[in-house]
Short mmCIF file of C-alpha atoms in Angstrom, two decimals:
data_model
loop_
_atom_site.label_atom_id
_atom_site.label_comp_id
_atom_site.label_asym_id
_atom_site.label_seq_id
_atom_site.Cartn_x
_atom_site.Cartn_y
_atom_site.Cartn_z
CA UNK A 28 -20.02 -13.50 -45.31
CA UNK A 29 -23.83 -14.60 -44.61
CA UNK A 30 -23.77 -15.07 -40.72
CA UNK A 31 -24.83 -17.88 -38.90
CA UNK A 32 -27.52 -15.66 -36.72
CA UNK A 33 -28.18 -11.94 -37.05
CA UNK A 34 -30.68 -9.58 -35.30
CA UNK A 35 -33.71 -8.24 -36.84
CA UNK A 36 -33.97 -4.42 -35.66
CA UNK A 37 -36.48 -2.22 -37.43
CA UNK A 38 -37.14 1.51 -37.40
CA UNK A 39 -39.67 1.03 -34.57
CA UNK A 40 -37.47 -0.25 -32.52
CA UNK A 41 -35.34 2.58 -32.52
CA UNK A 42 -38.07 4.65 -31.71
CA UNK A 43 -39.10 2.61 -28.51
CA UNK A 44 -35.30 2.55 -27.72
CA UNK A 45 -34.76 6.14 -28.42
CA UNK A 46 -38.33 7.42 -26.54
CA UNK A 47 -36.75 5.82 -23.33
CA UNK A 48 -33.75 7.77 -23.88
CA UNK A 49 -35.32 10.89 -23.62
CA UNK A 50 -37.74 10.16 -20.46
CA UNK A 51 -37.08 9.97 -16.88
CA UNK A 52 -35.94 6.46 -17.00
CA UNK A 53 -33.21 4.99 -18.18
CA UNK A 54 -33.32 1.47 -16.08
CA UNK A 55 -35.16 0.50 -12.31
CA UNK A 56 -38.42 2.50 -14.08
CA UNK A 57 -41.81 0.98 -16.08
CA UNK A 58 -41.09 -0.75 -18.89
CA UNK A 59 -39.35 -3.52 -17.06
CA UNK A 60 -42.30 -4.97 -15.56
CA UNK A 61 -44.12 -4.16 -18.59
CA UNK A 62 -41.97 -6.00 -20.76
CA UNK A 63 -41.77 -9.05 -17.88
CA UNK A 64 -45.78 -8.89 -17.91
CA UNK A 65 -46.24 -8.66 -21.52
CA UNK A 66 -43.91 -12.14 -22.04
CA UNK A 67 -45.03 -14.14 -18.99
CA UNK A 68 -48.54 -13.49 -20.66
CA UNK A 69 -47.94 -14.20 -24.26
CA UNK A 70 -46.33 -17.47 -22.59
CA UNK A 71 -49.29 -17.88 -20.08
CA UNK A 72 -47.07 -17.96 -16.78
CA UNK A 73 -47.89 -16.28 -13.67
CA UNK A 74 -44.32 -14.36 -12.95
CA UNK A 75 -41.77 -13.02 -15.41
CA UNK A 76 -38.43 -11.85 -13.58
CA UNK A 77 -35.74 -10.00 -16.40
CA UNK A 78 -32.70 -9.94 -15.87
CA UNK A 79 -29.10 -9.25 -17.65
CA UNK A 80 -28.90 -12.35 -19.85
CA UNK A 81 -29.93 -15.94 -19.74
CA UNK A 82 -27.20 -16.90 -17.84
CA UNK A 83 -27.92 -14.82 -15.18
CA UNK A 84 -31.10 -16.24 -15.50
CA UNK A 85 -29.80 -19.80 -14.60
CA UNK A 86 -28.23 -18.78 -11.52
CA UNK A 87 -30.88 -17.38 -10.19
CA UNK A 88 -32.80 -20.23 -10.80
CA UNK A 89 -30.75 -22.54 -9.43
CA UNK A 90 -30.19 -20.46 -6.18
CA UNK A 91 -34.38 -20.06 -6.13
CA UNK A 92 -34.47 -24.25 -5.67
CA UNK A 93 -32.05 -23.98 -2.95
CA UNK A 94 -29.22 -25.73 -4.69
CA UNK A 95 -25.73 -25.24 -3.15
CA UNK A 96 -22.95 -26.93 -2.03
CA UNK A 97 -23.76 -30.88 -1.54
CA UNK A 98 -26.31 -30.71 -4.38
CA UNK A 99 -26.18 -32.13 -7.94
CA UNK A 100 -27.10 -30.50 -11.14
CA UNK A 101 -27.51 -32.31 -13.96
CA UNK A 102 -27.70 -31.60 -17.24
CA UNK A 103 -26.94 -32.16 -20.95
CA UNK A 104 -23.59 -32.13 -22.12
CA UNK A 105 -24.83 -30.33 -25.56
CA UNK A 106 -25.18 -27.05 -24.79
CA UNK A 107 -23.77 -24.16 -23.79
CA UNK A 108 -21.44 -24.16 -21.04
CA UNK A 109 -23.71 -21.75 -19.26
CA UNK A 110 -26.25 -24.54 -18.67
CA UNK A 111 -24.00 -26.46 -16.20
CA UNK A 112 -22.12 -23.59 -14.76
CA UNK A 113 -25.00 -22.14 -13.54
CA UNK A 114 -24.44 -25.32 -10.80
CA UNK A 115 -21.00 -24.46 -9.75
CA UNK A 116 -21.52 -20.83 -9.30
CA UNK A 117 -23.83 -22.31 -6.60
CA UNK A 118 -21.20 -24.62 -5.34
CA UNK A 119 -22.79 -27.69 -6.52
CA UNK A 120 -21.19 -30.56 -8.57
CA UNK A 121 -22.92 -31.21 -11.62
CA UNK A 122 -22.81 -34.19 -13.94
CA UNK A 123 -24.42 -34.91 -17.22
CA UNK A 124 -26.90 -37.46 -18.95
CA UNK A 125 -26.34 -38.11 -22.65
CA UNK A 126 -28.55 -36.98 -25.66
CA UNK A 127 -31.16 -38.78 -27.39
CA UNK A 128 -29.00 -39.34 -30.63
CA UNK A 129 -32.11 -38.27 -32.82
CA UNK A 130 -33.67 -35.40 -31.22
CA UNK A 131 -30.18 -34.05 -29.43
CA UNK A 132 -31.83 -33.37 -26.55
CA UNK A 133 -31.31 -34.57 -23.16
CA UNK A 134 -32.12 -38.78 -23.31
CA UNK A 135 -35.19 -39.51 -21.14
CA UNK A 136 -34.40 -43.16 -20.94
CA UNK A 137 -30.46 -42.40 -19.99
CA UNK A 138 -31.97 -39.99 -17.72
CA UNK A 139 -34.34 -42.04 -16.08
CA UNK A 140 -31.41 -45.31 -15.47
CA UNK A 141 -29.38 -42.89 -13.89
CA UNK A 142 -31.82 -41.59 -11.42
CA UNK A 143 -33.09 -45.07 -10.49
CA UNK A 144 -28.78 -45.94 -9.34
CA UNK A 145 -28.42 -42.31 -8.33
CA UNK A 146 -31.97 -43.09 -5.65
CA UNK A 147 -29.69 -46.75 -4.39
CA UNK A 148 -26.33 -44.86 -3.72
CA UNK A 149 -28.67 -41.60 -2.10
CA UNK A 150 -27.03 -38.88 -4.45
CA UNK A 151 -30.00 -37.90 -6.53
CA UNK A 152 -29.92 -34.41 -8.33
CA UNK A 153 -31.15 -31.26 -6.68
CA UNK A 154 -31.61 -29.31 -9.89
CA UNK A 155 -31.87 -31.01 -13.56
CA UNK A 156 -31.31 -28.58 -16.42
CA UNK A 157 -33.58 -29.81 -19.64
CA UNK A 158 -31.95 -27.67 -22.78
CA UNK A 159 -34.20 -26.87 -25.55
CA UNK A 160 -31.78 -27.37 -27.63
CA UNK A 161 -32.32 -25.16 -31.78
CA UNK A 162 -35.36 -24.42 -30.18
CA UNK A 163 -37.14 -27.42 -29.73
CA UNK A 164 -37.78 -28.93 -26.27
CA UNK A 165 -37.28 -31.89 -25.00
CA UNK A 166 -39.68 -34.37 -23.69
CA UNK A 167 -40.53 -32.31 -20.79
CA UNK A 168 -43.74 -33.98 -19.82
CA UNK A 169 -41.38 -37.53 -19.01
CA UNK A 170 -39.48 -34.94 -17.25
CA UNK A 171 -41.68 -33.40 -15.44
CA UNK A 172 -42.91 -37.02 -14.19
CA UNK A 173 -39.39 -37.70 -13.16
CA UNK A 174 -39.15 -34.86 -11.32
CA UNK A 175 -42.11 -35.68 -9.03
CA UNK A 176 -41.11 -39.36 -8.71
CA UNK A 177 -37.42 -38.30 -7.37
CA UNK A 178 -38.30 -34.83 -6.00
CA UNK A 179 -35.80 -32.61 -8.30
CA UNK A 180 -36.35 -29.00 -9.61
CA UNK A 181 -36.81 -29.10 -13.21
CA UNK A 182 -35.62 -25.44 -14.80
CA UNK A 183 -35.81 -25.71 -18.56
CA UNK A 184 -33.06 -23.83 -20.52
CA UNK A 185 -35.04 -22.30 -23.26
CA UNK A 186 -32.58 -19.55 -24.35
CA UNK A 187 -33.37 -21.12 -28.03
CA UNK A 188 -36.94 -21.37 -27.39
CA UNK A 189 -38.63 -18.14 -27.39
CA UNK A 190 -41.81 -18.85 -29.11
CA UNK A 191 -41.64 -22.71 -29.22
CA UNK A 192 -44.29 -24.96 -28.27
CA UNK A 193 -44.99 -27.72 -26.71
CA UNK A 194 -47.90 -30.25 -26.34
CA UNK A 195 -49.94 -27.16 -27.63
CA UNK A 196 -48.65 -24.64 -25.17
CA UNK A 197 -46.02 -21.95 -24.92
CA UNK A 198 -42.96 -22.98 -23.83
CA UNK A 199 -42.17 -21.16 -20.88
CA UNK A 200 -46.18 -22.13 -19.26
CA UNK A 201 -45.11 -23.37 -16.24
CA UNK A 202 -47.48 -26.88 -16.70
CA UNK A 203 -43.79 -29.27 -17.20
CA UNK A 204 -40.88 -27.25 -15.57
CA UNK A 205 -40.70 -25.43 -12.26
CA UNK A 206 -38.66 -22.09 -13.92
CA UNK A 207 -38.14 -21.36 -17.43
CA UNK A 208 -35.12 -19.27 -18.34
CA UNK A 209 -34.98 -17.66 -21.52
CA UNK A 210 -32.17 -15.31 -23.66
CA UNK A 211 -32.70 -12.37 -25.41
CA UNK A 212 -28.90 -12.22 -26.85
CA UNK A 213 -28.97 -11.12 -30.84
CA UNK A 214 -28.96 -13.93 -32.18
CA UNK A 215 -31.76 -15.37 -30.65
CA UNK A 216 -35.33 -15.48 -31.93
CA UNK A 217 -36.16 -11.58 -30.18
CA UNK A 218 -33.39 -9.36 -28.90
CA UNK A 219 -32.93 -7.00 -26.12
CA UNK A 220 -28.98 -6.65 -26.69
CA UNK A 221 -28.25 -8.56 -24.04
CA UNK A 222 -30.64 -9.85 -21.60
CA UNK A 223 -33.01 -13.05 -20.45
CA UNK A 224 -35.72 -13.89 -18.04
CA UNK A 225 -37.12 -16.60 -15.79
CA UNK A 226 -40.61 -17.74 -15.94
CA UNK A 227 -42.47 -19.76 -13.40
CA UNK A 228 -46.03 -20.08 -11.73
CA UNK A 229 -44.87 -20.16 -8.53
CA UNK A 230 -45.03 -16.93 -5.87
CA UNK A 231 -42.19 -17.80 -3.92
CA UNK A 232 -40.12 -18.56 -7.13
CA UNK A 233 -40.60 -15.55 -8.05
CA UNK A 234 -39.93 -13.64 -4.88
CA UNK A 235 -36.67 -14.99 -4.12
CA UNK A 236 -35.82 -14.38 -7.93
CA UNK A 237 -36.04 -10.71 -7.96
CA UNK A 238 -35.01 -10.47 -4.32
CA UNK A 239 -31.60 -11.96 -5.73
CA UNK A 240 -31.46 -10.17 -9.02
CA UNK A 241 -31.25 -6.71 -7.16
CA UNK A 242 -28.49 -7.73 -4.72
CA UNK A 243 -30.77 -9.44 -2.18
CA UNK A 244 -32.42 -5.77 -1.25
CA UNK A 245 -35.77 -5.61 -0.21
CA UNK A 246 -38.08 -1.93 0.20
CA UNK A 247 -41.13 -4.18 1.27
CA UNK A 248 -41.94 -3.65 4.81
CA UNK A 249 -43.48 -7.08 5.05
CA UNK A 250 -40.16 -8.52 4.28
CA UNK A 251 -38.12 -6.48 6.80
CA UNK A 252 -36.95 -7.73 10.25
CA UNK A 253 -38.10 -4.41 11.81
CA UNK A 254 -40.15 -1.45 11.36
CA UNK A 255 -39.17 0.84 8.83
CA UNK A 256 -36.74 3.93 9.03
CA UNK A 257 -38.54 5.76 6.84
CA UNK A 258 -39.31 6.37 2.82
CA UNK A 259 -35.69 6.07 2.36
CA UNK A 260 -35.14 2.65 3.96
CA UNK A 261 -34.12 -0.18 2.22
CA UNK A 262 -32.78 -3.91 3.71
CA UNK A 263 -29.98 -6.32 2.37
CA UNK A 264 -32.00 -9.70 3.35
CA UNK A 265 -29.35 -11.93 1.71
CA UNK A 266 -26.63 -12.14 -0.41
CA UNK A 267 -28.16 -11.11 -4.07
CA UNK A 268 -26.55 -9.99 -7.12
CA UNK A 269 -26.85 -6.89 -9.91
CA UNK A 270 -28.63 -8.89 -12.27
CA UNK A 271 -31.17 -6.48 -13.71
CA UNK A 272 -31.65 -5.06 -17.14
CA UNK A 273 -32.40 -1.75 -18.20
CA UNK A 274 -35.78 0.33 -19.78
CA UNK A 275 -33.71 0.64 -22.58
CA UNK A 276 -33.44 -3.34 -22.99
CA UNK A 277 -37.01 -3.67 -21.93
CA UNK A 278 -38.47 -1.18 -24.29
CA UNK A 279 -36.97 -2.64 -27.08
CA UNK A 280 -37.53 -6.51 -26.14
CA UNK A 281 -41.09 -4.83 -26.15
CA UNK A 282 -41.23 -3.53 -29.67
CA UNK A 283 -39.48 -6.32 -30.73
CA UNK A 284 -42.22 -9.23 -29.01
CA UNK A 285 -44.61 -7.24 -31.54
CA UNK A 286 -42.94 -8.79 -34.47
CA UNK A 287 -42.26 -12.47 -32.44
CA UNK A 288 -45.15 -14.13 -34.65
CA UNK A 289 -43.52 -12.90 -37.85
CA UNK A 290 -39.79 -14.13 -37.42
CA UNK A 291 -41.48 -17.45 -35.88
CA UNK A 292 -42.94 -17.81 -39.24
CA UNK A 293 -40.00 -16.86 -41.29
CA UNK A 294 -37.80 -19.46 -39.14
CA UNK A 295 -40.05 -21.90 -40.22
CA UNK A 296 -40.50 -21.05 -43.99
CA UNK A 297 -36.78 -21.07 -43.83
CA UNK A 298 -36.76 -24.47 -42.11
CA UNK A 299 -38.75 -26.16 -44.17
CA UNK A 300 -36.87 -24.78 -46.77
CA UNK A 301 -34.04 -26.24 -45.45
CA UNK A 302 -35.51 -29.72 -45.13
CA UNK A 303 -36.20 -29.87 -48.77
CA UNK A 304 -33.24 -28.42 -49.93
CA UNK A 305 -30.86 -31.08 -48.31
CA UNK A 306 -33.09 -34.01 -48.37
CA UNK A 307 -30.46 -36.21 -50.82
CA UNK A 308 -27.47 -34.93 -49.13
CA UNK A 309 -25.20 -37.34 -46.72
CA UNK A 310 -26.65 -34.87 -43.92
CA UNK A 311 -28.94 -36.13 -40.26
CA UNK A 312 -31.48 -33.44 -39.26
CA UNK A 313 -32.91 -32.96 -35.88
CA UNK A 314 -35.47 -35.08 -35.16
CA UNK A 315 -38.90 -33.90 -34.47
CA UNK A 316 -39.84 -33.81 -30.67
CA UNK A 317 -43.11 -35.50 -30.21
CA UNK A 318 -45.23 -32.43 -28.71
CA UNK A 319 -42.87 -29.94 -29.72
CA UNK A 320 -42.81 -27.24 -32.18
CA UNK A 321 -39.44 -25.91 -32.60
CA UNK A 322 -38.68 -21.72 -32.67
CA UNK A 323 -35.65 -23.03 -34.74
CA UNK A 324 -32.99 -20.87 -33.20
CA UNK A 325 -30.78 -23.00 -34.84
CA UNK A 326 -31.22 -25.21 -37.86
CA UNK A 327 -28.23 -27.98 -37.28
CA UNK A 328 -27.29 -30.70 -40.08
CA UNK A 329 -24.97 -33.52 -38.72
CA UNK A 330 -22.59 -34.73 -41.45
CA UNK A 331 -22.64 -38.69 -41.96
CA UNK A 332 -19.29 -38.69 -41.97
CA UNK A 333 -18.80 -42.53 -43.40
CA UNK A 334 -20.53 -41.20 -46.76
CA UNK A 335 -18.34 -38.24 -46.91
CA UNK A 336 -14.60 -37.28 -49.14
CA UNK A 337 -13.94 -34.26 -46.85
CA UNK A 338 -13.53 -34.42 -42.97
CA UNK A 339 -15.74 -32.49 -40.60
CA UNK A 340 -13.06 -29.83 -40.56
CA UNK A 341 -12.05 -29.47 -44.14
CA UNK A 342 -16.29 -28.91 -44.30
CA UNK A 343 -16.25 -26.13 -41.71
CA UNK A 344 -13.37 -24.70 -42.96
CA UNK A 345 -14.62 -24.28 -47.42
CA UNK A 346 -17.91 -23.44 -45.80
CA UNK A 347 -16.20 -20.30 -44.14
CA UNK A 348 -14.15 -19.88 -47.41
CA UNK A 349 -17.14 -20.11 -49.37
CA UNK A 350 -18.09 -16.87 -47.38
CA UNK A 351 -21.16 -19.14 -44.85
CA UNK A 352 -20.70 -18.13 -41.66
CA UNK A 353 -21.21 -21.74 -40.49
CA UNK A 354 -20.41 -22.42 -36.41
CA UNK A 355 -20.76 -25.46 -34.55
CA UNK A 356 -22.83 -25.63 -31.45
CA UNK A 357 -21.44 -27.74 -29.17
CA UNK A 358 -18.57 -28.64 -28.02
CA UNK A 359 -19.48 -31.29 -25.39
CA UNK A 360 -19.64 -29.48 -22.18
CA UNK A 361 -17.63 -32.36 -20.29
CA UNK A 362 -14.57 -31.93 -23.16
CA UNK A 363 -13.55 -28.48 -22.05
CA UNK A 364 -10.35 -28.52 -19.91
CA UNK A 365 -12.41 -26.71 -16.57
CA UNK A 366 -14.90 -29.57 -16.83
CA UNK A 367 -12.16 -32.56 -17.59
CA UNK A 368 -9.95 -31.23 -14.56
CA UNK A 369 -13.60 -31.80 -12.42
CA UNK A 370 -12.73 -35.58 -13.94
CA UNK A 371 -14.93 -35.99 -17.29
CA UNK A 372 -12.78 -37.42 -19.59
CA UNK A 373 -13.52 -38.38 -23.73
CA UNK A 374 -15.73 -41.35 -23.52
CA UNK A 375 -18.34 -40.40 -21.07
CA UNK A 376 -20.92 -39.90 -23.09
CA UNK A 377 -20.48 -40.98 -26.16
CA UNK A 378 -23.67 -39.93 -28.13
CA UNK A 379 -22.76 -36.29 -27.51
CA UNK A 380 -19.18 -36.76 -28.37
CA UNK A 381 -20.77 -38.28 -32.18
CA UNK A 382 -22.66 -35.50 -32.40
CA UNK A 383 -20.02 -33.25 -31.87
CA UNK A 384 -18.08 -35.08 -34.77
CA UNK A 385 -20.52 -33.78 -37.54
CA UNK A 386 -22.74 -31.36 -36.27
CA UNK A 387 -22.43 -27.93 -38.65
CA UNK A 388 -24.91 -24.95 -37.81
CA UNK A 389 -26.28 -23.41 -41.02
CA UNK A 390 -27.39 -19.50 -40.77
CA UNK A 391 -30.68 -18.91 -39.72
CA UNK A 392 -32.61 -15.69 -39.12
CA UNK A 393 -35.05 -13.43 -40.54
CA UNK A 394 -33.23 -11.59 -43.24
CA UNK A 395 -31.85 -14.61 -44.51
CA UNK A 396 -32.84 -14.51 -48.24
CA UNK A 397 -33.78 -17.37 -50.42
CA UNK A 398 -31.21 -16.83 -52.85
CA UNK A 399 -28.40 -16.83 -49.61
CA UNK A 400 -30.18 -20.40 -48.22
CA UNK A 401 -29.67 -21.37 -52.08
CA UNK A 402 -26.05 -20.28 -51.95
CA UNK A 403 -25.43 -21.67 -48.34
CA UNK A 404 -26.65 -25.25 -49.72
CA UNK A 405 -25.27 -25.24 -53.21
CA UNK A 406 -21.70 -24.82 -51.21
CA UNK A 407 -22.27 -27.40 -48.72
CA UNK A 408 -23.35 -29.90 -51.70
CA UNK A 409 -19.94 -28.81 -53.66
CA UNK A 410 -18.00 -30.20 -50.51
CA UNK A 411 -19.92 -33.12 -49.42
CA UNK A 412 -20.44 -34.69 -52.88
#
């Protein structure tokens, strides 16, 4: 079975991974803040804060901007559920703004017509949650003009977006969204095992973020609300969380960010590849995101469905039996039973819900070889013509 995704771990990374094992240091040592200083550089951000995985990450966030209970988040309904859950473990309500039915990312235009009635009725969003969605952002720099008109937080989801660009900058810069979260899962385009950071140019951002990720504890004295007890003395400020990652994670995200340019440019050999490949098939690609170059986490086809002998399922399913690991991401966030009890119901937003109805994930990665792409589209062709 080729997989949809697959890490890319070399003999040098087991040697960072293993050299870490046999220091003094296992996690809460060095190569955490190495690892956070060597991404927020290569992305050109002031703070890097790494934590246990991206969603992690988006809590975090979200409790940095102040959002709780009262507050809005909203997001797109296209990704995964992570992205709007990160509201409610806040205690916010969240809601959702359809996606631009080319580039599948969150629709500017939608976006914007909501937060003009959302300003009349005086329930604009606290926090909005821009997905990059198969690595390609959306069109942050209309968001990021939103977002000073109305006064939200933008955080940018970029778990699929280590790497990207966008108007000639790294995504994750700081110049268009307030925080930056990525994911490090393996899968993605580097891999710590699990694990994800937040990004952002702001101090206080990034205070309150690692005051939160180590379970609101504090050993600065500047911080405490008296004098210290002495070298042992710590102080629970607020109510944080165990978010943090290990050396072990860090030293091999580190090893692994050495190789970043190379799997950026095998994605892309591969996507290309892709693009030619299934140019006379009944398939939509993504769209290309003015400004954006895509990390391609993901490389997404969406069957025309009309032009088709086979439904989406039957598809999916002689994929799989044609041993391609095909998968499907997403389900509409507001379509899953948690969400629909919160009163979404099929309907809402209707240009996620056509995605959903022919969107197949083809594998991706490094190791993918060109006679596996050859075999993944030859089988697709068989079914769809």
């Amino acid at each position: 079975m080729i997989p949809y995704g697959r890490q890319s771990v070399d003999a040098s990374d087991i040697a960072a991974v293993v050299e870490v094992l046999q220091s003094d240091w296992l996690t809460q040592g060095p190569l955490i803040e190495r690892f956070e200083q060597a991404i927020a550089q290569r992305c050109g951000a002031a703070h890097g804060v790494a934590v246990c995985n991206a969603t992690a990450g988006l809590h975090l966030a979200c409790l940095a901007a102040g959002l709780g209970s009262g507050d809005w988040l909203w997001t797109s309904p296209i990704s995964f559920v992570a992205s709007a859950n990160c509201g409610r473990y806040c205690g916010a309500s969240v809601d959702f703004v359809d996606i631009d039915p080319r580039t599948w990312t969150i629709d500017v235009a939608a976006l914007a017509l909501k937060l003009e009635g959302a300003a009349r009725q005086g329930r604009l969003p606290k926090v909005v949650v821009a997905v990059a969605f198969a690595g390609q952002s959306a069109d942050m720099c209309s968001l990021a003009g939103l977002a000073r008109r109305y006064g939200f937080t933008l955080i940018e989801d970029a778990a699929h977006a280590v790497g990207a660009r966008y108007a000639g900058k790294s995504v994750g810069c700081g110049e268009f969204a307030d925080m930056t979260v990525f994911s490090f899962h393996p899968v993605k385009i580097i891999t710590t095992g699990e694990g994800g950071m937040v990004l952002t140019n702001r101090g206080d951002l990034g205070q309150r973020l690692r005051l939160l990720r180590s379970h609101g504890i504090t050993r600065d004295a500047g911080q405490m609300s008296e004098d210290s007890h002495g070298a042992w003395y710590y102080q629970q400020l607020e109510l944080g969380f165990n978010y943090r990652i290990t050396d072990l994670q860090a030293a091999l995200g580190l090893s692994q960010l050495a190789r970043l340019d190379d799997f950026l440019a095998r994605r892309r050999a591969l996507a290309a590849r892709y693009q030619a490949l299934l140019a006379n098939l009944p398939v939509s690609l993504q769209a290309p995101q003015p400004q954006a170059e895509s990390a391609w986490h993901l490389f997404v086809v969406r069957l025309q469905v009309d032009r088709i002998r086979r439904s989406h399922r039957e598809v999916f399913d002689g994929m799989r039996a044609a041993g391609v690991g095909v998968n499907l991401h997403y389900i509409p966030i507001h379509l899953q039973p948690y969400y629909r009890e919160l009163g979404f119901k099929p309907g809402d937003f209707p240009q996620a819900e056509g995605y959903y109805a022919g969107a197949l994930s083809l594998p991706m990665y490094p190791g993918l070889s060109e006679a596996q792409q050859d075999h993944v589209v030859d089988s697709l062709r068989g079914l769809l013509t």
